[in-house]
Short mmCIF file of C-alpha atoms and ligand atoms in Angstrom, two decimals:
data_model
loop_
_atom_site.label_atom_id
_atom_site.label_comp_id
_atom_site.label_asym_id
_atom_site.label_seq_id
_atom_site.Cartn_x
_atom_site.Cartn_y
_atom_site.Cartn_z
CA MET A 18 200.82 239.62 21.40
CA SER A 19 197.76 240.63 19.40
CA VAL A 20 194.82 238.60 18.20
CA LYS A 21 192.66 239.29 15.18
CA ILE A 22 189.02 239.26 16.24
CA THR A 23 187.42 240.42 12.97
CA ASP A 24 188.75 242.10 9.80
CA SER A 25 188.67 245.44 11.59
CA VAL A 26 189.06 244.55 15.26
CA THR A 27 192.28 243.36 16.90
CA TRP A 28 192.70 242.45 20.57
CA VAL A 29 195.75 244.23 21.95
CA GLY A 30 195.32 243.62 25.70
CA LYS A 31 197.19 241.61 28.30
CA ILE A 32 196.44 238.16 29.72
CA ASP A 33 197.47 238.19 33.39
CA TRP A 34 197.96 234.52 34.27
CA ALA A 35 199.61 235.35 37.59
CA LEU A 36 196.89 237.59 39.07
CA ARG A 37 195.51 236.06 42.27
CA ARG A 38 194.08 239.12 44.06
CA PHE A 39 192.20 242.07 42.55
CA HIS A 40 191.00 245.40 43.94
CA GLY A 41 194.00 245.31 46.25
CA GLU A 42 193.65 242.12 48.25
CA GLU A 43 189.84 242.22 48.25
CA LEU A 44 188.87 239.82 45.49
CA SER A 45 190.32 236.41 44.70
CA THR A 46 191.12 235.61 41.08
CA GLN A 47 192.18 231.97 41.11
CA ARG A 48 192.06 231.75 37.31
CA GLY A 49 193.95 235.00 36.67
CA SER A 50 192.37 237.63 34.46
CA SER A 51 192.91 239.69 31.36
CA TYR A 52 192.77 243.39 30.58
CA ASN A 53 191.17 243.51 27.17
CA ALA A 54 192.01 246.41 24.87
CA TYR A 55 190.88 246.56 21.27
CA LEU A 56 192.11 248.34 18.18
CA VAL A 57 189.39 249.12 15.64
CA ARG A 58 190.55 250.03 12.14
CA ASP A 59 188.40 251.74 9.53
CA GLU A 60 189.14 254.99 7.67
CA LYS A 61 189.88 256.18 11.21
CA THR A 62 191.53 254.05 13.87
CA VAL A 63 190.40 253.90 17.47
CA LEU A 64 191.91 252.21 20.52
CA ILE A 65 189.35 251.02 23.09
CA ASP A 66 190.83 250.93 26.61
CA THR A 67 194.35 250.00 27.72
CA VAL A 68 195.68 247.73 30.50
CA TRP A 69 196.68 247.88 34.17
CA GLY A 70 199.70 250.09 34.98
CA PRO A 71 202.28 247.35 35.73
CA PHE A 72 201.86 246.19 32.12
CA ALA A 73 201.97 249.67 30.56
CA ARG A 74 205.43 249.35 29.02
CA GLU A 75 204.66 245.93 27.58
CA PHE A 76 201.32 247.19 26.27
CA VAL A 77 202.77 250.23 24.50
CA ASP A 78 205.66 248.19 23.04
CA ASN A 79 203.23 245.57 21.73
CA LEU A 80 200.92 248.22 20.35
CA LYS A 81 203.82 249.69 18.41
CA LYS A 82 204.36 246.30 16.76
CA GLU A 83 200.72 246.33 15.71
CA ILE A 84 200.41 249.94 14.53
CA ASP A 85 202.34 253.17 14.19
CA LEU A 86 200.98 255.00 17.24
CA ASN A 87 200.59 258.14 15.13
CA GLU A 88 197.92 256.31 13.13
CA ILE A 89 195.66 256.14 16.19
CA ASP A 90 193.03 258.81 15.66
CA TYR A 91 190.98 258.33 18.82
CA ILE A 92 191.07 256.59 22.16
CA ILE A 93 187.93 255.43 23.92
CA SER A 94 188.03 254.92 27.68
CA ASN A 95 184.92 252.93 28.48
CA HIS A 96 185.76 253.04 32.21
CA GLY A 97 188.49 254.88 34.07
CA GLU A 98 189.41 252.29 36.69
CA THR A 99 193.14 251.77 36.58
CA ASP A 100 193.05 248.16 35.39
CA HIS A 101 191.86 249.61 32.05
CA SER A 102 193.43 253.06 32.04
CA GLY A 103 196.77 252.33 33.71
CA ALA A 104 198.75 252.46 30.46
CA LEU A 105 197.29 255.80 29.39
CA PRO A 106 200.01 257.97 30.99
CA LEU A 107 202.76 256.16 29.08
CA LEU A 108 200.76 256.01 25.86
CA MET A 109 199.78 259.67 26.00
CA LYS A 110 203.43 260.67 26.30
CA GLU A 111 203.78 259.30 22.76
CA ILE A 112 200.53 260.67 21.31
CA PRO A 113 199.60 263.55 23.63
CA ASN A 114 197.00 265.20 21.41
CA VAL A 115 194.88 262.19 20.51
CA PRO A 116 191.35 262.79 21.80
CA ILE A 117 190.10 260.51 24.56
CA TYR A 118 186.38 259.79 24.34
CA CYS A 119 184.77 258.96 27.65
CA SER A 120 181.83 259.96 29.83
CA ALA A 121 181.82 263.23 31.79
CA ASN A 122 182.42 261.12 34.90
CA GLY A 123 185.22 259.37 33.03
CA ILE A 124 186.99 262.73 32.71
CA LYS A 125 186.68 263.20 36.48
CA SER A 126 188.01 259.72 37.13
CA LEU A 127 190.95 259.93 34.70
CA THR A 128 192.03 263.42 35.75
CA GLY A 129 191.63 262.43 39.41
CA GLN A 130 193.96 259.49 38.95
CA TYR A 131 196.53 260.82 36.49
CA HIS A 132 196.34 264.62 36.92
CA GLU A 133 196.81 265.22 33.22
CA ASN A 134 194.90 267.64 31.04
CA TRP A 135 194.47 265.30 28.09
CA ASN A 136 192.24 266.11 25.12
CA PHE A 137 189.03 264.71 26.58
CA VAL A 138 185.80 264.49 24.60
CA PRO A 139 182.78 263.80 26.82
CA VAL A 140 180.16 261.47 25.34
CA LYS A 141 176.71 260.31 26.36
CA THR A 142 174.10 257.89 25.12
CA GLY A 143 173.23 258.62 21.49
CA ASP A 144 176.59 260.19 20.62
CA VAL A 145 178.36 258.66 17.65
CA LEU A 146 181.98 258.55 16.56
CA ASP A 147 182.29 258.21 12.80
CA LEU A 148 185.12 255.93 11.73
CA GLY A 149 184.33 255.96 7.99
CA LYS A 150 182.33 252.93 6.94
CA LYS A 151 181.55 252.07 10.54
CA LYS A 152 180.54 254.04 13.55
CA ILE A 153 180.93 253.76 17.28
CA GLN A 154 177.68 254.35 19.13
CA PHE A 155 178.06 255.24 22.82
CA ILE A 156 175.74 253.92 25.52
CA GLU A 157 176.12 255.24 29.05
CA ALA A 158 176.13 252.39 31.54
CA ARG A 159 176.33 254.20 34.86
CA MET A 160 177.04 251.98 37.85
CA LEU A 161 177.98 248.97 35.74
CA HIS A 162 179.96 249.21 37.86
CA TRP A 163 181.26 252.79 38.23
CA PRO A 164 179.41 256.04 37.56
CA ASP A 165 181.75 256.63 34.60
CA THR A 166 181.12 253.40 32.69
CA ILE A 167 180.07 253.49 29.04
CA PHE A 168 179.54 250.74 26.51
CA SER A 169 180.73 251.27 22.93
CA TYR A 170 178.89 249.60 20.06
CA LEU A 171 180.56 249.14 16.67
CA THR A 172 178.04 249.28 13.84
CA GLU A 173 178.28 247.02 10.77
CA GLU A 174 180.35 244.52 12.80
CA ASN A 175 177.68 244.60 15.56
CA ILE A 176 180.15 244.38 18.42
CA LEU A 177 179.32 245.52 21.94
CA PHE A 178 182.41 246.57 23.91
CA SER A 179 180.87 246.16 27.33
CA SER A 180 183.61 247.26 29.74
CA ASP A 181 183.32 245.24 32.99
CA GLY A 182 179.78 244.10 32.07
CA PHE A 183 179.67 240.41 31.09
CA GLY A 184 183.32 240.12 32.18
CA GLN A 185 185.06 237.38 34.09
CA HIS A 186 188.40 237.16 35.86
CA PHE A 187 189.47 234.29 33.67
CA ALA A 188 192.83 234.09 31.93
CA SER A 189 192.63 232.01 28.77
CA GLU A 190 194.49 231.76 25.50
CA MET A 191 191.29 230.51 23.89
CA PHE A 192 189.54 233.90 23.81
CA TYR A 193 186.00 232.75 22.97
CA ASP A 194 183.12 231.42 25.04
CA ASP A 195 182.72 228.25 22.97
CA LEU A 196 186.40 227.28 23.25
CA VAL A 197 186.81 227.27 27.02
CA ASP A 198 185.64 224.94 29.77
CA GLN A 199 181.98 225.84 30.30
CA GLY A 200 181.97 225.16 34.03
CA GLU A 201 184.97 227.44 34.58
CA LEU A 202 183.58 230.16 32.33
CA TRP A 203 180.12 230.33 33.86
CA TYR A 204 181.46 230.06 37.39
CA GLU A 205 183.83 232.98 36.83
CA ALA A 206 181.08 235.04 35.16
CA GLN A 207 178.81 234.40 38.14
CA LYS A 208 181.54 235.08 40.70
CA TYR A 209 182.28 238.36 38.92
CA TYR A 210 178.61 239.34 38.98
CA ALA A 211 178.09 238.34 42.62
CA ASN A 212 181.19 240.09 43.93
CA ILE A 213 181.30 243.19 41.72
CA LEU A 214 178.03 243.92 39.97
CA ASN A 215 175.37 242.65 42.38
CA PRO A 216 175.06 245.93 44.33
CA PHE A 217 173.99 247.58 41.07
CA SER A 218 171.48 244.95 40.00
CA ASN A 219 168.67 247.51 39.58
CA MET A 220 170.80 249.39 37.08
CA VAL A 221 171.84 246.16 35.35
CA GLU A 222 168.20 245.26 34.79
CA LYS A 223 167.32 248.72 33.45
CA LYS A 224 170.35 248.85 31.19
CA LEU A 225 169.63 245.43 29.72
CA GLU A 226 166.04 246.46 29.04
CA GLU A 227 167.25 249.66 27.39
CA ILE A 228 169.70 247.78 25.18
CA MET A 229 167.00 245.30 24.20
CA THR A 230 164.62 248.13 23.20
CA MET A 231 167.42 249.58 21.04
CA ASN A 232 167.21 246.38 18.97
CA LEU A 233 170.92 246.38 18.28
CA PRO A 234 172.06 243.24 16.54
CA ILE A 235 174.98 241.82 18.53
CA ASN A 236 177.46 239.45 16.94
CA LEU A 237 180.08 239.71 19.67
CA ILE A 238 180.22 240.95 23.24
CA CYS A 239 183.78 242.03 23.99
CA PRO A 240 184.15 242.68 27.72
CA ALA A 241 187.15 244.29 29.38
CA HIS A 242 188.05 241.10 31.28
CA GLY A 243 188.07 237.47 30.27
CA ILE A 244 186.72 235.80 27.20
CA ILE A 245 184.63 237.18 24.35
CA TRP A 246 181.04 236.02 24.00
CA ARG A 247 180.25 234.91 20.44
CA LYS A 248 178.10 231.74 20.73
CA GLN A 249 176.19 232.37 23.96
CA ILE A 250 175.23 236.02 23.58
CA ASN A 251 171.52 235.49 24.30
CA GLU A 252 172.42 233.17 27.16
CA ILE A 253 174.72 235.62 28.94
CA ILE A 254 172.24 238.49 28.48
CA SER A 255 169.28 236.46 29.76
CA THR A 256 171.40 235.06 32.60
CA TYR A 257 172.41 238.60 33.61
CA MET A 258 168.72 239.47 33.61
CA GLU A 259 168.04 236.55 35.99
CA TRP A 260 171.00 237.45 38.21
CA SER A 261 169.78 241.05 38.45
CA LYS A 262 166.41 240.02 39.94
CA ALA A 263 167.05 238.86 43.53
CA TYR A 264 168.61 235.68 42.16
CA LYS A 265 168.45 232.46 44.15
CA GLU A 266 168.57 228.73 43.62
CA HIS A 267 167.30 225.95 45.87
CA GLN A 268 170.47 226.16 47.91
CA ALA A 269 171.52 226.88 51.47
CA THR A 270 174.97 228.18 52.27
CA ILE A 271 176.57 227.91 55.69
CA VAL A 272 179.49 230.23 56.40
CA TYR A 273 181.22 229.94 59.76
CA ASP A 274 184.49 230.23 61.58
CA THR A 275 185.53 228.35 64.67
CA MET A 276 188.11 228.55 67.48
CA TRP A 277 188.03 225.07 69.03
CA GLN A 278 185.68 223.28 66.57
CA GLY A 279 182.49 223.80 68.60
CA THR A 280 180.88 226.09 66.02
CA GLN A 281 182.17 223.79 63.28
CA HIS A 282 180.31 220.86 64.86
CA LEU A 283 177.14 222.97 64.92
CA ALA A 284 177.62 223.82 61.22
CA THR A 285 177.78 220.18 60.17
CA ALA A 286 174.83 219.26 62.42
CA ILE A 287 172.73 222.03 60.85
CA ALA A 288 173.76 220.83 57.38
CA ASN A 289 172.66 217.30 58.30
CA GLY A 290 169.28 218.65 59.38
CA LEU A 291 168.80 220.64 56.19
CA ARG A 292 169.55 217.61 54.02
CA LYS A 293 167.48 215.26 56.15
CA ALA A 294 164.40 217.44 55.79
CA ASP A 295 164.97 218.18 52.12
CA PRO A 296 167.34 215.95 50.12
CA THR A 297 166.80 218.18 47.07
CA LEU A 298 168.30 221.19 48.84
CA VAL A 299 171.89 221.91 47.80
CA VAL A 300 173.93 222.62 50.92
CA LYS A 301 177.32 224.32 50.78
CA ILE A 302 179.64 224.90 53.73
CA HIS A 303 182.43 227.48 53.80
CA PRO A 304 184.76 227.43 56.82
CA LEU A 305 185.90 231.02 56.51
CA GLY A 306 189.08 230.67 58.53
CA ARG A 307 190.41 228.77 55.52
CA ALA A 308 187.88 229.04 52.70
CA ASP A 309 187.94 231.72 50.03
CA LYS A 310 185.48 234.45 50.99
CA ASN A 311 184.67 235.43 47.40
CA ASP A 312 183.73 231.85 46.58
CA ALA A 313 181.60 231.89 49.73
CA LEU A 314 179.92 235.12 48.61
CA THR A 315 179.24 233.55 45.21
CA ASP A 316 177.47 230.68 46.96
CA ILE A 317 175.55 233.15 49.12
CA PHE A 318 174.46 234.91 45.92
CA ARG A 319 173.08 231.56 44.66
CA SER A 320 171.29 230.69 47.90
CA GLU A 321 167.81 231.21 49.26
CA LEU A 322 169.01 230.51 52.81
CA VAL A 323 172.19 231.80 54.43
CA LEU A 324 173.47 230.58 57.80
CA VAL A 325 176.25 232.44 59.57
CA GLY A 326 178.09 230.97 62.56
CA SER A 327 180.71 232.23 64.97
CA PRO A 328 181.75 231.56 68.52
CA THR A 329 181.63 234.54 70.84
CA VAL A 330 185.00 236.20 71.18
CA ASN A 331 185.56 239.38 73.17
CA ARG A 332 181.77 240.01 73.22
CA GLY A 333 181.63 239.86 69.42
CA VAL A 334 182.43 237.51 66.54
CA LEU A 335 185.59 236.26 64.86
CA SER A 336 187.08 238.77 62.43
CA THR A 337 186.39 236.55 59.39
CA ILE A 338 182.69 236.63 60.29
CA ALA A 339 182.70 240.39 60.91
CA SER A 340 184.23 240.74 57.44
CA ILE A 341 181.74 238.49 55.63
CA LEU A 342 178.82 240.22 57.37
CA SER A 343 180.15 243.55 56.16
CA GLN A 344 180.43 242.23 52.62
CA ILE A 345 176.97 240.66 52.70
CA HIS A 346 175.73 244.14 53.59
CA GLU A 347 177.77 245.92 50.91
CA LEU A 348 176.85 243.52 48.13
CA GLY A 349 173.14 244.13 48.69
CA PHE A 350 171.81 240.60 48.34
CA LYS A 351 168.04 240.52 48.05
CA GLY A 352 165.30 238.01 48.84
CA LYS A 353 167.35 235.76 51.12
CA LYS A 354 166.38 234.08 54.37
CA ALA A 355 168.95 233.84 57.12
CA ALA A 356 169.81 232.52 60.57
CA ALA A 357 172.75 232.57 62.98
CA PHE A 358 174.46 230.04 65.23
CA GLY A 359 177.50 229.74 67.45
CA THR A 360 179.07 228.44 70.64
CA TYR A 361 180.20 230.43 73.64
CA GLY A 362 181.91 229.94 76.96
CA TRP A 363 181.02 233.03 78.95
CA SER A 364 179.02 236.02 77.76
CA GLY A 365 177.62 234.64 74.45
CA GLU A 366 176.84 237.67 72.26
CA SER A 367 177.79 236.26 68.84
CA VAL A 368 174.34 235.07 67.71
CA LYS A 369 172.69 238.35 68.72
CA HIS A 370 175.41 240.29 66.90
CA ILE A 371 175.10 238.18 63.72
CA ASN A 372 171.30 238.53 63.82
CA GLU A 373 171.59 242.31 64.01
CA GLU A 374 174.06 242.46 61.13
CA LEU A 375 172.03 240.12 58.92
CA ALA A 376 168.89 242.18 59.52
CA LYS A 377 170.80 245.38 58.79
CA ALA A 378 171.97 243.81 55.52
CA GLY A 379 168.35 243.23 54.49
CA LEU A 380 168.18 239.46 54.94
CA GLU A 381 165.02 237.99 56.43
CA LEU A 382 165.71 236.33 59.78
CA VAL A 383 163.62 233.15 59.87
CA HIS A 384 164.94 231.74 63.14
CA GLU A 385 165.92 233.31 66.45
CA GLY A 386 169.33 231.67 66.09
CA TYR A 387 170.92 228.82 67.97
CA ARG A 388 173.68 229.12 70.55
CA THR A 389 175.10 226.62 72.97
CA MET A 390 177.74 226.73 75.71
CA TRP A 391 181.15 225.13 75.44
CA ASP A 392 181.64 222.19 73.13
CA PRO A 393 178.29 220.94 71.85
CA ASP A 394 177.15 217.68 73.45
CA ALA A 395 174.77 215.17 71.84
CA GLU A 396 171.78 217.19 72.95
CA SER A 397 173.16 220.42 71.48
CA LEU A 398 174.02 218.70 68.21
CA ALA A 399 170.51 217.27 68.02
CA ALA A 400 169.13 220.78 68.59
CA ALA A 401 171.34 222.14 65.81
CA GLU A 402 170.18 219.38 63.49
CA LYS A 403 166.59 220.21 64.39
CA MET A 404 167.28 223.85 63.56
CA GLY A 405 168.44 222.71 60.11
CA MET A 406 165.32 220.60 59.65
CA ASP A 407 163.04 223.46 60.70
CA LEU A 408 164.77 225.84 58.31
CA ALA A 409 164.46 223.40 55.42
CA GLU A 410 160.73 223.10 56.18
CA LYS A 411 160.42 226.91 56.14
CA LEU A 412 161.91 227.00 52.65
CA LYS A 413 159.17 224.69 51.43
CA LYS A 414 156.45 227.15 52.46
FE1 FEO B 14 187.83 246.12 35.40
FE2 FEO B 14 186.01 248.33 37.08
O1 FEO B 14 187.54 247.73 36.23
#
């Protein structure tokens, strides 16, 4: 399958409808994904990126239907992660001498993964690949999201090939931002940002500013995953700018896990308190024993207040809560208030542990935390509700 994007650009990637986990088992992808590769034809022909290894054979076979592989003059690897480079070993068996343009770090990444001495050409910002009537201009985009990432800009057509930037794990046959369900598209773009790009928000902000000062006209943004932006280019760039600056909405997110429903009862009582004190506050609850943690992290990204609850188990917390605390730390959320809660039967360390981890992750603790023994009685539930009300009041200040 190939899809004509413009007179000179053809999509030659793979839509992966069946993908449900990414980065091993780490990230959920309920709407599948795509590995976008592009063929650019001018007097010279260049292939931008490939696909994930399991689809290598299919990719190379499809590419052969689109072009005689010997007509490919250059390959650009915007980013060496294997979901975009996985078909290179098979492809390079067919065209072993074709130069691969990538960053200096890209060479490290590709040789580290495939142990092949391909004809690498290192590029940096300002370098240009002449295709004839058009040129590819390279823009280093370190840490968006790997140190090797580059963007490639096609002049005349004004297309930014943005690697993982502006991407979404979103399988669609519709290809363009204006042809897909807007709620699904923007949710997947935000989930992608929150779970993959957020730790590098400082670099995102700087890179966007740099691109804006370059005054490049952009007709299309072609990311390496998901749909192509053609109608909402300004919107996705300005939204990325907002997301990169300690983003939050008027929202509180409660994530918890429970053994015998005691902590669950506290979670709903706290939610009642939040809403009672401030009916305009959006409150989301994610029971992490069953809820998707990446959706929970997306809601945490959107929130100004984060509540984390666990019963005490073996002097610590449930493993789902240990995991989400670790990810809250790794993802580097900024400007968020937080508090902990939980039930216990004997020693009761969970709230203290959660407080320590939230503080370590850089969240601002705005409550000492609430814990109660055994199954919460009416008095405990009233105290939890009061905690919610107090927290909602704190957000107003
Ligand atoms: Fe889609 Fe960082 O690879």
